[in-house]
Short mmCIF file of C-alpha atoms in Angstrom, two decimals:
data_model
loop_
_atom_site.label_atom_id
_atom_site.label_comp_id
_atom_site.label_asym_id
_atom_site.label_seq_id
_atom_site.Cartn_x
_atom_site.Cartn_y
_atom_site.Cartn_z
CA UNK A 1383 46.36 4.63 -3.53
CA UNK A 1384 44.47 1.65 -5.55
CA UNK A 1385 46.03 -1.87 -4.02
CA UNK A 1386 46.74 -4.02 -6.80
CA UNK A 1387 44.89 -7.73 -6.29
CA UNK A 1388 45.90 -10.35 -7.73
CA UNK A 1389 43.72 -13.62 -7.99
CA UNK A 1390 45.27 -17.32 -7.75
CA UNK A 1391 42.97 -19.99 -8.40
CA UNK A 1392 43.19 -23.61 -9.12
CA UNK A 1393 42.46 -23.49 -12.95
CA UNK A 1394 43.53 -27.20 -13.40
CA UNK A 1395 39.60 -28.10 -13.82
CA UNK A 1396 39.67 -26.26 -16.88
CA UNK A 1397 41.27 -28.89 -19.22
CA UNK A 1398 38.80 -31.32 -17.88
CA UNK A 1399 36.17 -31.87 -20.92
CA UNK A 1400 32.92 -32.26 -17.72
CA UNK A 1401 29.44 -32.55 -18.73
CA UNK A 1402 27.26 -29.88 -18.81
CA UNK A 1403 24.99 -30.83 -16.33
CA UNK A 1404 25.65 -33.11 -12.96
CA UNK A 1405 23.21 -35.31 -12.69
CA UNK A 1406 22.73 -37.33 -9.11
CA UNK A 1407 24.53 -41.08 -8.93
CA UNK A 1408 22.23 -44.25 -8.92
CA UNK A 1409 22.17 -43.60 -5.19
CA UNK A 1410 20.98 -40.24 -5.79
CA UNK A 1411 24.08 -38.65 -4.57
CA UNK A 1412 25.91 -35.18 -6.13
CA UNK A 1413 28.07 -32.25 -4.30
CA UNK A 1414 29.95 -29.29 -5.21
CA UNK A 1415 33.35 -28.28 -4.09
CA UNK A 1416 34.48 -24.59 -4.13
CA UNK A 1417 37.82 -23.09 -3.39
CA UNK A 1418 39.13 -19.65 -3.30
CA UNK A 1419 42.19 -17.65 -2.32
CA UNK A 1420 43.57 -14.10 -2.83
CA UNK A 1421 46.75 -12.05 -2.18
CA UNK A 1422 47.47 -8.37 -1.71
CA UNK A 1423 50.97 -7.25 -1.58
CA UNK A 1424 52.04 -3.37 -1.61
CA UNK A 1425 51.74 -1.14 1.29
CA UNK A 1426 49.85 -4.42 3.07
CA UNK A 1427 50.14 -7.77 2.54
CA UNK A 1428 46.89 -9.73 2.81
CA UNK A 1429 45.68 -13.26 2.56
CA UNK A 1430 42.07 -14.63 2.26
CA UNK A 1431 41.32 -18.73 1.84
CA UNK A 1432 37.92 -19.90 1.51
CA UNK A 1433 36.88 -23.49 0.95
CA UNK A 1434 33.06 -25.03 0.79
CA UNK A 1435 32.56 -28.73 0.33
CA UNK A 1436 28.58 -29.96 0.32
CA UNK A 1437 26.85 -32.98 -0.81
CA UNK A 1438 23.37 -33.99 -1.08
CA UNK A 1439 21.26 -37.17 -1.14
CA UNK A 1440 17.89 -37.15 -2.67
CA UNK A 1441 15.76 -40.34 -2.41
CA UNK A 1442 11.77 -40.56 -3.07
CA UNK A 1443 10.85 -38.19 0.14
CA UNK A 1444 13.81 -37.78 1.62
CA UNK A 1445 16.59 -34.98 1.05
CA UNK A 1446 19.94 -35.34 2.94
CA UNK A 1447 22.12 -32.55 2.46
CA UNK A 1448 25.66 -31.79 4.47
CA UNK A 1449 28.10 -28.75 4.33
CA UNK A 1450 31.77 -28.10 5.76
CA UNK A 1451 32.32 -24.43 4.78
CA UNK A 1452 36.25 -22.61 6.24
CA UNK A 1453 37.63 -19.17 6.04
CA UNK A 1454 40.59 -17.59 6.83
CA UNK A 1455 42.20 -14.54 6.82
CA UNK A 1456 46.02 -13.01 7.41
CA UNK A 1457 46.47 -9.36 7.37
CA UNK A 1458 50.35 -8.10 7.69
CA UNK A 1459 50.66 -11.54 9.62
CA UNK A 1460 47.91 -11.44 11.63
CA UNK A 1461 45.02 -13.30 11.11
CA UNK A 1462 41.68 -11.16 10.98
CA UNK A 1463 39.52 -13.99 10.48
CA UNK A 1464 39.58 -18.04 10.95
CA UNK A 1465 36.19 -19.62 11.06
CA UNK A 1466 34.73 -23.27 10.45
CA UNK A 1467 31.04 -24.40 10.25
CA UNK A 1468 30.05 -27.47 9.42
CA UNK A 1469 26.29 -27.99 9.01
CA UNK A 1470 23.75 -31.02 8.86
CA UNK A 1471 20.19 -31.35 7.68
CA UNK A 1472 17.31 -33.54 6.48
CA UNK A 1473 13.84 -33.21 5.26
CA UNK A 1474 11.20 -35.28 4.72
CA UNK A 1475 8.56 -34.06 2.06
CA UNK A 1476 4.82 -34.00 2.61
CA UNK A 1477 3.91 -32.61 -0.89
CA UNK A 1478 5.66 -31.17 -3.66
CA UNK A 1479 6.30 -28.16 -1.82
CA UNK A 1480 6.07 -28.62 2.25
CA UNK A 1481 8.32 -30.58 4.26
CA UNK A 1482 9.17 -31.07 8.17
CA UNK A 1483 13.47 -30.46 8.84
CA UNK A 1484 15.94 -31.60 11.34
CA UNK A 1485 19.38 -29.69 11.43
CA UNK A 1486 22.59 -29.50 13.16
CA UNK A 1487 24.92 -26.48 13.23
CA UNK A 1488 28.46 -26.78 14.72
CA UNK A 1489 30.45 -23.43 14.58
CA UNK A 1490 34.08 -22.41 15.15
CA UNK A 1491 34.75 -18.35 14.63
CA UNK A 1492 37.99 -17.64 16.46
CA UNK A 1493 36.86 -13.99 16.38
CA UNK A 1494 33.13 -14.19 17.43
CA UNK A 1495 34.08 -13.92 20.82
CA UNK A 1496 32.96 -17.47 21.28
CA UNK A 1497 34.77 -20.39 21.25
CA UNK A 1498 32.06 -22.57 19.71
CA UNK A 1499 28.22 -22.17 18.77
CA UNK A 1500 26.26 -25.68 18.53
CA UNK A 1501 21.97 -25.63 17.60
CA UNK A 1502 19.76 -28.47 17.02
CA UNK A 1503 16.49 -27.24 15.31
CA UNK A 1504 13.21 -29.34 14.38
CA UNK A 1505 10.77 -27.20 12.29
CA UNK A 1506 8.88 -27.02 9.10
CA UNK A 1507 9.30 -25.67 5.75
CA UNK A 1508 7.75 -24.74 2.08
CA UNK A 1509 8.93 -23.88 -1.35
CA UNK A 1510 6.67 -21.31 -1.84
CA UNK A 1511 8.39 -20.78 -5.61
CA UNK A 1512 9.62 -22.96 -7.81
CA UNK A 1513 10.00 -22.53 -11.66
CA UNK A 1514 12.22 -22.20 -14.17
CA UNK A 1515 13.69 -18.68 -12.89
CA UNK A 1516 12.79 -18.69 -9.45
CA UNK A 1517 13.47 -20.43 -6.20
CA UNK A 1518 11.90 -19.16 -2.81
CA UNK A 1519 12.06 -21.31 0.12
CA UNK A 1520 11.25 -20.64 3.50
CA UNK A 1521 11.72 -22.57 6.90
CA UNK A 1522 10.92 -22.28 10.72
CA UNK A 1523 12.08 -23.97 13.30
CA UNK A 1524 12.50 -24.47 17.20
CA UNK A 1525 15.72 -25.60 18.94
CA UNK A 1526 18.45 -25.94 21.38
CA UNK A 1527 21.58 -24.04 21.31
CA UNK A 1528 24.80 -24.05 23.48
CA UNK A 1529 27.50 -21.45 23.32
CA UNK A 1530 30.97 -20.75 25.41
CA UNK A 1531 32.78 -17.83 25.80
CA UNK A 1532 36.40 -17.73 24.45
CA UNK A 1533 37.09 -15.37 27.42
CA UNK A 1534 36.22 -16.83 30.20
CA UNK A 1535 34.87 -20.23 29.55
CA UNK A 1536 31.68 -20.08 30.90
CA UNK A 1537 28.92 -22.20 29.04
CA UNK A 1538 25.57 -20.66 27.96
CA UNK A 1539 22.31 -23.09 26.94
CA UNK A 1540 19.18 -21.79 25.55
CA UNK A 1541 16.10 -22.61 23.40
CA UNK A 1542 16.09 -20.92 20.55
CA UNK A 1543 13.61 -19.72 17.21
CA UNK A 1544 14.97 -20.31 13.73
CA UNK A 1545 14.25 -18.88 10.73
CA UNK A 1546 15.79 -19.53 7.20
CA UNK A 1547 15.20 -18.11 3.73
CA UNK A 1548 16.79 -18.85 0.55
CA UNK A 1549 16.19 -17.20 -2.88
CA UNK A 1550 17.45 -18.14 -6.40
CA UNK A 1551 17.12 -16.35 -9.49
CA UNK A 1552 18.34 -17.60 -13.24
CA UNK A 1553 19.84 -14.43 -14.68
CA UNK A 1554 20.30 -16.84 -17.86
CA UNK A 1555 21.53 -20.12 -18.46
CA UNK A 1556 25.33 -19.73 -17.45
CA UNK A 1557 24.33 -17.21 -14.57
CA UNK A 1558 22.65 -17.90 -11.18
CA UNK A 1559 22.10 -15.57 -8.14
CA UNK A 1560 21.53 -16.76 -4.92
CA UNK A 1561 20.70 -14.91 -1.51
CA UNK A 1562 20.53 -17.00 1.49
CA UNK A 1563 19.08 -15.73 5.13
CA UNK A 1564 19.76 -17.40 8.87
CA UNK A 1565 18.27 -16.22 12.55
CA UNK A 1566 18.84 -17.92 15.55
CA UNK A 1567 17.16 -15.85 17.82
CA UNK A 1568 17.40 -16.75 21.89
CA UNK A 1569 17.55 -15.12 25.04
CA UNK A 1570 21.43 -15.34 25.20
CA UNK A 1571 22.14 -14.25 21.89
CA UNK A 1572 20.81 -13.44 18.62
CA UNK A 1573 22.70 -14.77 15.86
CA UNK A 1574 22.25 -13.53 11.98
CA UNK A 1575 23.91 -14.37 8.56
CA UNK A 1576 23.40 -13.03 5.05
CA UNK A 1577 24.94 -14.67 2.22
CA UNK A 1578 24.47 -13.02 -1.26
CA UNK A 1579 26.14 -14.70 -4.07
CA UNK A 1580 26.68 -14.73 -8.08
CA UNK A 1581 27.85 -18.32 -9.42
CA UNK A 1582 28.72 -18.06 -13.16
CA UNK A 1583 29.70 -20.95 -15.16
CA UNK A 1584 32.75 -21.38 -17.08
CA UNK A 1585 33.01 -24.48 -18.61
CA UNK A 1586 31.02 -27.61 -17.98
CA UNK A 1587 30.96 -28.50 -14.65
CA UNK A 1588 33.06 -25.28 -13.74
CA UNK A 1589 31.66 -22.13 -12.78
CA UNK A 1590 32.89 -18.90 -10.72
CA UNK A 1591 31.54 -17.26 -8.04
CA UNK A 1592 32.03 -14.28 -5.76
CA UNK A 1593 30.00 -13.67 -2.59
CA UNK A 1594 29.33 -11.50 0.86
CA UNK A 1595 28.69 -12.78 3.96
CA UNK A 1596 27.57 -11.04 6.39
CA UNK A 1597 27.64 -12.12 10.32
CA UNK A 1598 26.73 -10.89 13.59
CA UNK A 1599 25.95 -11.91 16.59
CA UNK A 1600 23.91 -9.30 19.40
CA UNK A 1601 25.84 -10.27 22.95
CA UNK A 1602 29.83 -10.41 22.20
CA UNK A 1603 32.31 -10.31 25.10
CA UNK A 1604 34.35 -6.81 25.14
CA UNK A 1605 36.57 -5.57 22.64
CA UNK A 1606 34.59 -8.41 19.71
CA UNK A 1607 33.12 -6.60 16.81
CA UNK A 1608 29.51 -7.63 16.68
CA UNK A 1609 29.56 -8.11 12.71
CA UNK A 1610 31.81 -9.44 10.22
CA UNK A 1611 32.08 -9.00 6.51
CA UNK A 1612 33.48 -11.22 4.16
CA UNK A 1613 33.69 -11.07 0.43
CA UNK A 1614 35.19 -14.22 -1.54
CA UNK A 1615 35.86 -15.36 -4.93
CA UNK A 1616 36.16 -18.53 -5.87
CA UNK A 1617 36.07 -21.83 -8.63
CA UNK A 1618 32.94 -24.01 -8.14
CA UNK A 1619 33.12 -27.26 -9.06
CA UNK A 1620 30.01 -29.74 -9.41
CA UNK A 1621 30.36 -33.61 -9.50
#
């Protein structure tokens, strides 16, 4: 039997008359907000919420960019997933298209069988595309990671490789996909996410967007599922 879904959104930016395009403050600041939630009711009752909140800097060679990114999710009162990562990075640019990176990665995923993931990472980095349809950059990195089990609390420090990939294509002028690729790979663990998403814009500086994420990690303490998949919809909003 077909579940019926129904979709509640804020729709409040809607009446808002934005500009068409965002364009960075004096300081070179911008960000984008994005919230999402959906309901099933019928023969189960589910609940998703998933919120995103980044901003960026840009300022002659430097780019600042930081993310805060939740999800949750209640099936039939239980709650299948509950995760927080909140993510911090700069680059310095050599050229128009290579730069050297610093990030920091703090995650919280009550059901990756840890009970938090930290990495620092210092690499390198090239936008190997860039035109009016395309966007391919590519980044590599060495770092340190820590990690402690949820179970029984033992901490777990290694150096890690990291790799990073992100692709954008233009469909058109209201239409954008975006596919976005993570590694962490240690001796511990080997941690990977794929993030595909279409953003589609609604109204100035509204759009919608659905994605999939996919995570997994390779070591999980027993009884974890080494992979999760989440699928989202949500309003974007740029400012």
């Amino acid at each position: 039997m077909v579940k019926k879904l129904t979709l509640i959104l804020l729709l409040f930016p809607l009446v808002l008359n934005a500009a068409d395009e965002v364009e960075p403050t004096a300081d070179g600041w911008k960000g984008e907000g994005e919230l999402g939630f959906t309901s099933t009711s019928g023969n189960s009752d589910t609940e998703n919420l998933n919120a995103r909140l980044t901003v960026a800097r840009e300022l002659e060679q430097w780019k600042h960019t930081a993310s805060l990114d939740s999800i949750k999710n209640k099936t039939e009162d239980e709650t299948t997933a509950d995760s927080l990562v909140l993510k911090g990075r700069s680059e310095y640019s050599f050229s128009e298209k290579s730069y050297a990176f610093g990030q920091l990665r703090l995650e919280d995923d009550e059901f990756s069988g840890y009970e938090y993931q930290r990495t620092l990472t210092f690499g390198a980095g090239s936008r190997f595309i860039e035109n009016d349809k395309h966007l391919l950059d590519a980044s590599i990195g060495l770092g340190y990671r820590s990690l402690k089990d949820r179970e029984t609390g033992d901490s777990e420090e290694d150096a890690i490789v990291t790799a990073e990939a992100k692709y954008e294509y233009k469909i058109s002028e209201t239409a954008i996909i975006n596919q976005a690729i993570l590694i962490e790979y240690g001796d511990e663990n080997r941690n990977t996410e794929s993030d595909t998403s279409l953003k589609t814009k609604i109204n100035g500086n509204l759009a919608a967007k659905i994605s999939y994420l996919v995570k997994r990690n390779s070591e999980v303490p027993d009884g974890i599922e080494k992979s999760d998949k989440i699928t989202t919809i949500s309003l974007v909003y740029a400012f």
